[in-house]
Coordinates of C-alpha atoms and ligand atoms in Angstrom, one line a residue:
M1 CA -175.3 -40.1 -69.4
D2 CA -174.9 -37.5 -66.6
D3 CA -171.1 -37.8 -66.3
I4 CA -170.5 -36.7 -70.0
R5 CA -168.8 -33.5 -70.7
N6 CA -166.9 -33.8 -74.0
I7 CA -168.6 -35.4 -77.0
V8 CA -167.4 -36.4 -80.5
I9 CA -170.0 -37.5 -83.0
L10 CA -169.0 -39.2 -86.3
T11 CA -171.6 -39.1 -89.1
G12 CA -171.8 -41.0 -92.3
A13 CA -174.0 -41.2 -95.4
G14 CA -176.8 -42.9 -93.3
I15 CA -177.6 -39.6 -91.6
S16 CA -178.4 -38.0 -94.9
A17 CA -180.3 -41.0 -96.4
E18 CA -183.7 -39.9 -95.1
S19 CA -183.1 -36.5 -96.8
G20 CA -182.9 -38.3 -100.1
L21 CA -179.1 -38.5 -100.6
A22 CA -177.9 -41.9 -101.7
T23 CA -175.5 -43.9 -99.4
F24 CA -172.4 -45.5 -100.8
R25 CA -172.9 -49.1 -100.1
G26 CA -176.6 -49.6 -100.0
P27 CA -178.6 -51.4 -102.7
D28 CA -178.8 -48.1 -104.7
G29 CA -175.4 -47.1 -103.5
L30 CA -173.6 -44.2 -105.3
W31 CA -170.7 -46.3 -106.2
E32 CA -173.0 -48.6 -108.3
G33 CA -172.9 -47.4 -111.8
H34 CA -169.5 -46.0 -111.0
R35 CA -166.5 -47.9 -109.7
V36 CA -164.7 -46.0 -107.0
E37 CA -161.5 -46.1 -109.0
D38 CA -163.3 -44.3 -111.8
V39 CA -164.5 -41.3 -109.8
C40 CA -162.8 -41.0 -106.4
T41 CA -159.1 -41.4 -106.9
P42 CA -156.3 -39.0 -108.0
E43 CA -155.6 -41.4 -110.9
A44 CA -159.3 -41.2 -112.0
L45 CA -159.0 -37.3 -112.1
A46 CA -155.8 -37.5 -114.1
R47 CA -157.3 -40.1 -116.5
D48 CA -160.8 -38.7 -117.0
A49 CA -161.3 -35.3 -115.4
A50 CA -164.6 -34.8 -117.3
L51 CA -166.1 -37.9 -115.7
V52 CA -164.9 -37.0 -112.2
H53 CA -166.1 -33.4 -112.5
R54 CA -169.5 -34.5 -113.9
F55 CA -169.9 -37.0 -111.0
Y56 CA -169.4 -34.3 -108.4
D57 CA -171.4 -31.7 -110.4
E58 CA -174.4 -34.0 -110.4
R59 CA -174.1 -34.6 -106.6
R60 CA -173.6 -30.8 -106.0
A61 CA -176.7 -29.9 -108.0
K62 CA -178.7 -32.5 -106.0
L63 CA -178.1 -30.5 -102.8
A64 CA -180.7 -27.9 -104.0
D65 CA -183.4 -30.6 -104.0
V66 CA -182.8 -31.9 -100.4
R67 CA -183.0 -30.5 -96.9
P68 CA -181.7 -31.4 -93.4
N69 CA -183.8 -34.1 -91.6
A70 CA -184.6 -34.5 -87.9
A71 CA -181.2 -36.1 -87.2
H72 CA -179.3 -33.1 -88.6
E73 CA -181.5 -30.7 -86.7
A74 CA -181.2 -32.6 -83.4
L75 CA -177.4 -32.5 -83.7
A76 CA -177.5 -28.8 -84.5
A77 CA -179.6 -28.2 -81.4
L78 CA -177.1 -30.3 -79.3
D79 CA -174.3 -28.2 -80.7
A80 CA -176.1 -25.0 -79.8
Q81 CA -177.0 -26.1 -76.2
W82 CA -174.2 -28.4 -75.1
P83 CA -172.1 -26.7 -72.4
G84 CA -169.1 -29.0 -72.7
E85 CA -166.9 -29.7 -75.7
L86 CA -168.7 -31.1 -78.8
L87 CA -167.3 -31.9 -82.3
I88 CA -169.3 -33.3 -85.2
V89 CA -167.0 -35.0 -87.6
T90 CA -168.7 -35.9 -90.8
Q91 CA -167.6 -38.2 -93.6
N92 CA -170.3 -36.6 -95.7
V93 CA -169.6 -34.0 -98.4
D94 CA -173.2 -32.7 -98.4
D95 CA -174.0 -29.4 -96.6
L96 CA -177.0 -30.6 -94.5
H97 CA -175.3 -30.4 -91.1
E98 CA -174.4 -26.7 -91.6
R99 CA -177.8 -25.9 -93.2
A100 CA -179.4 -27.4 -90.0
G101 CA -177.2 -24.9 -88.0
A102 CA -174.3 -27.0 -86.8
K103 CA -171.2 -24.9 -86.0
R104 CA -168.7 -27.2 -84.3
L105 CA -168.3 -29.3 -87.5
I106 CA -165.4 -30.8 -89.5
H107 CA -165.8 -32.2 -93.0
M108 CA -163.0 -34.8 -93.0
H109 CA -163.7 -35.9 -96.6
G110 CA -164.2 -32.5 -98.0
E111 CA -167.3 -30.7 -99.3
L112 CA -169.3 -30.6 -102.5
R113 CA -169.7 -26.9 -102.2
S114 CA -166.0 -26.2 -102.4
A115 CA -163.4 -26.2 -105.1
L116 CA -159.8 -26.8 -104.4
C117 CA -156.7 -25.6 -106.3
A118 CA -154.4 -28.5 -107.1
G119 CA -151.5 -26.0 -107.1
C120 CA -151.7 -23.5 -104.3
G121 CA -154.1 -25.6 -102.2
K122 CA -156.6 -22.7 -101.8
A123 CA -160.2 -23.9 -101.4
K124 CA -163.1 -21.6 -102.3
R125 CA -166.9 -21.9 -101.9
W126 CA -168.3 -23.3 -105.2
T127 CA -172.1 -23.9 -105.7
E128 CA -172.3 -24.3 -109.5
A129 CA -170.9 -26.8 -112.0
L130 CA -167.1 -26.9 -112.0
P131 CA -165.9 -27.4 -115.6
P132 CA -162.6 -29.3 -116.0
G133 CA -159.8 -26.9 -116.8
S134 CA -161.1 -24.1 -114.5
V135 CA -158.1 -22.1 -113.5
C136 CA -157.5 -21.0 -109.8
D137 CA -158.0 -17.2 -109.4
G138 CA -155.6 -17.4 -106.4
C139 CA -152.5 -18.6 -108.1
G140 CA -153.7 -17.9 -111.6
R141 CA -152.1 -21.0 -113.1
A142 CA -153.2 -24.4 -111.5
L143 CA -156.5 -26.1 -112.1
L144 CA -159.4 -26.3 -109.7
R145 CA -160.8 -29.7 -108.7
P146 CA -163.7 -30.9 -106.6
D147 CA -162.7 -30.3 -102.9
I148 CA -163.2 -34.0 -102.1
V149 CA -160.7 -36.2 -100.3
F150 CA -160.1 -39.0 -102.8
F151 CA -159.2 -42.6 -101.7
G152 CA -155.5 -42.6 -101.0
E153 CA -155.5 -39.0 -99.9
M154 CA -155.2 -37.7 -96.3
P155 CA -158.5 -36.7 -94.8
Y156 CA -158.8 -33.1 -93.4
E157 CA -158.1 -31.9 -89.9
M158 CA -156.9 -35.3 -88.5
D159 CA -155.0 -33.6 -85.7
A160 CA -158.0 -31.7 -84.4
I161 CA -160.1 -34.8 -84.7
D162 CA -157.6 -36.9 -82.8
D163 CA -157.3 -34.2 -80.1
A164 CA -161.1 -34.2 -79.6
L165 CA -161.2 -38.0 -79.5
R166 CA -158.5 -38.1 -76.8
R167 CA -160.5 -35.7 -74.7
A168 CA -163.9 -37.4 -75.3
D169 CA -166.2 -38.9 -72.6
L170 CA -168.6 -40.0 -75.2
F171 CA -168.1 -41.1 -78.9
V172 CA -171.2 -41.6 -81.0
S173 CA -171.2 -43.0 -84.5
V174 CA -174.3 -42.3 -86.7
G175 CA -175.1 -43.8 -90.1
T176 CA -171.8 -45.2 -91.2
S177 CA -170.8 -48.7 -92.3
G178 CA -167.4 -48.5 -90.6
A179 CA -165.9 -49.6 -93.9
V180 CA -163.4 -46.8 -94.5
Y181 CA -160.4 -45.8 -92.4
P182 CA -159.3 -43.6 -90.6
A183 CA -163.0 -42.9 -89.6
A184 CA -163.6 -46.5 -88.9
G185 CA -160.8 -46.5 -86.3
F186 CA -162.1 -43.6 -84.2
V187 CA -164.0 -45.9 -81.9
Q188 CA -160.7 -47.6 -81.0
T189 CA -159.2 -44.2 -79.9
A190 CA -162.3 -43.4 -77.9
R191 CA -162.2 -46.8 -76.2
H192 CA -158.5 -46.4 -75.5
V193 CA -159.1 -43.2 -73.5
G194 CA -162.1 -44.7 -71.6
A195 CA -164.9 -42.9 -73.4
R196 CA -168.4 -44.3 -73.7
T197 CA -169.0 -45.6 -77.2
L198 CA -172.4 -45.7 -78.9
E199 CA -173.4 -46.6 -82.4
L200 CA -176.7 -45.5 -84.0
N201 CA -177.2 -47.3 -87.4
L202 CA -179.9 -48.9 -89.5
E203 CA -178.0 -52.2 -89.3
P204 CA -174.9 -53.6 -87.6
S205 CA -171.8 -52.0 -89.1
A206 CA -168.3 -53.5 -89.6
G207 CA -167.3 -52.0 -86.3
S208 CA -170.4 -52.8 -84.2
F209 CA -168.3 -55.2 -82.1
Y210 CA -166.2 -52.3 -80.8
F211 CA -169.1 -50.3 -79.5
E212 CA -170.2 -50.5 -75.9
E213 CA -173.8 -50.0 -77.1
S214 CA -175.4 -50.3 -80.6
R215 CA -178.9 -49.0 -81.3
M216 CA -180.4 -50.1 -84.5
G217 CA -182.9 -47.9 -86.3
A218 CA -183.3 -44.8 -88.4
A219 CA -181.2 -41.8 -87.6
S220 CA -184.2 -39.5 -87.7
V221 CA -185.6 -41.4 -84.8
L222 CA -182.4 -42.4 -82.8
V223 CA -180.5 -39.1 -83.0
P224 CA -183.3 -36.9 -81.6
E225 CA -183.9 -39.5 -78.9
L226 CA -180.2 -39.4 -77.9
V227 CA -180.1 -35.6 -77.9
R228 CA -183.1 -35.5 -75.6
E229 CA -181.3 -37.9 -73.3
L230 CA -178.1 -35.8 -73.3
L231 CA -179.9 -32.4 -72.8
G232 CA -182.1 -33.9 -70.1
Ligands
APR1 N1 -180.5 -44.2 -90.5 C1 -179.3 -44.7 -90.0 N2 -178.4 -45.4 -90.7 C2 -178.7 -45.6 -92.0 C3 -179.8 -45.1 -92.6 C4 -180.7 -44.4 -91.8 N3 -181.9 -43.9 -92.3 N4 -179.8 -45.5 -93.9 C5 -178.6 -46.1 -94.1 N5 -178.0 -46.2 -92.9 C6 -176.7 -46.9 -92.7 C7 -176.4 -48.1 -93.5 O1 -176.9 -49.2 -92.9 C8 -174.9 -48.1 -93.6 O2 -174.3 -48.8 -92.5 O3 -175.7 -45.9 -93.1 C9 -174.5 -46.6 -93.4 C10 -174.0 -46.0 -94.7 O4 -172.8 -46.7 -95.1 P1 -172.0 -46.2 -96.4 O5 -172.9 -46.2 -97.5 O6 -170.8 -47.1 -96.5 O7 -171.5 -44.7 -96.1 P2 -170.4 -44.2 -95.2 O8 -170.2 -45.2 -94.0 O9 -170.6 -42.8 -94.9 O10 -169.1 -44.4 -96.1 C11 -167.9 -43.9 -95.6 O11 -166.8 -44.3 -97.7 O12 -167.1 -44.2 -99.9 C12 -166.5 -43.5 -98.9 O13 -165.9 -41.3 -98.7 C13 -166.9 -42.2 -98.8 O14 -167.5 -40.9 -96.8 C14 -167.7 -42.2 -97.4 C15 -167.0 -43.3 -96.7

């Protein structure tokens, strides 16, 4: 690992599982009890805003009951000490990476603790329940919605993510099933530019085949181990 300068780390729901936040496709997956089409699409918001707002209000409220685990803390330590470029791209909408201290972080699927104006596009910090029909205080006319990238919408900061991937010497994927694009395709970009590719996951993911190395196990064990390797 000594020829590594620029690192991109993709995280998914698996990194927050040991903090007590449900993953999406596990046996107790979040989507069970809710069909994706009913809570995470623009059509769902138009059809039943109360259900969608309630779904995200429940998940936002849960953040008060959980805290970062050793994997989040190890990545924050790497962020603080790594001399080269480092970018943590999370698919998660929880705030555990930032609460652990991560700074070089992109939430590509949005954040629970943010509300988005469907009119002017302004996002604002939001920590309480977000009642349907809340009006944006920026433009004063359009409605606020959960700042979550729904299926069929463009994830955030894709240019910055692509730039970082094209400069990477190491791409690490942590706790993701590799089921959802564009995140599931990041390993291809990394391979294309000759970066080392490493997957840390509880079980083989849909993309394991594309990784040069896959380590199976809990993120709270594998991530601190990797950070110790990288920081020497
Ligand atoms: N340590 C490491 N990996 C774990 C752990 C753990 N403790 N617990 C679960 N995992 C793994 C599972 O084996 C699974 O492969 O984490 C992965 C979680 O997969 P998903 O539930 O599909 O979550 P994710 O990959 O983040 O989903 C991607 O899909 O529904 C959309 O927008 C949503 O961001 C989400 C995206």
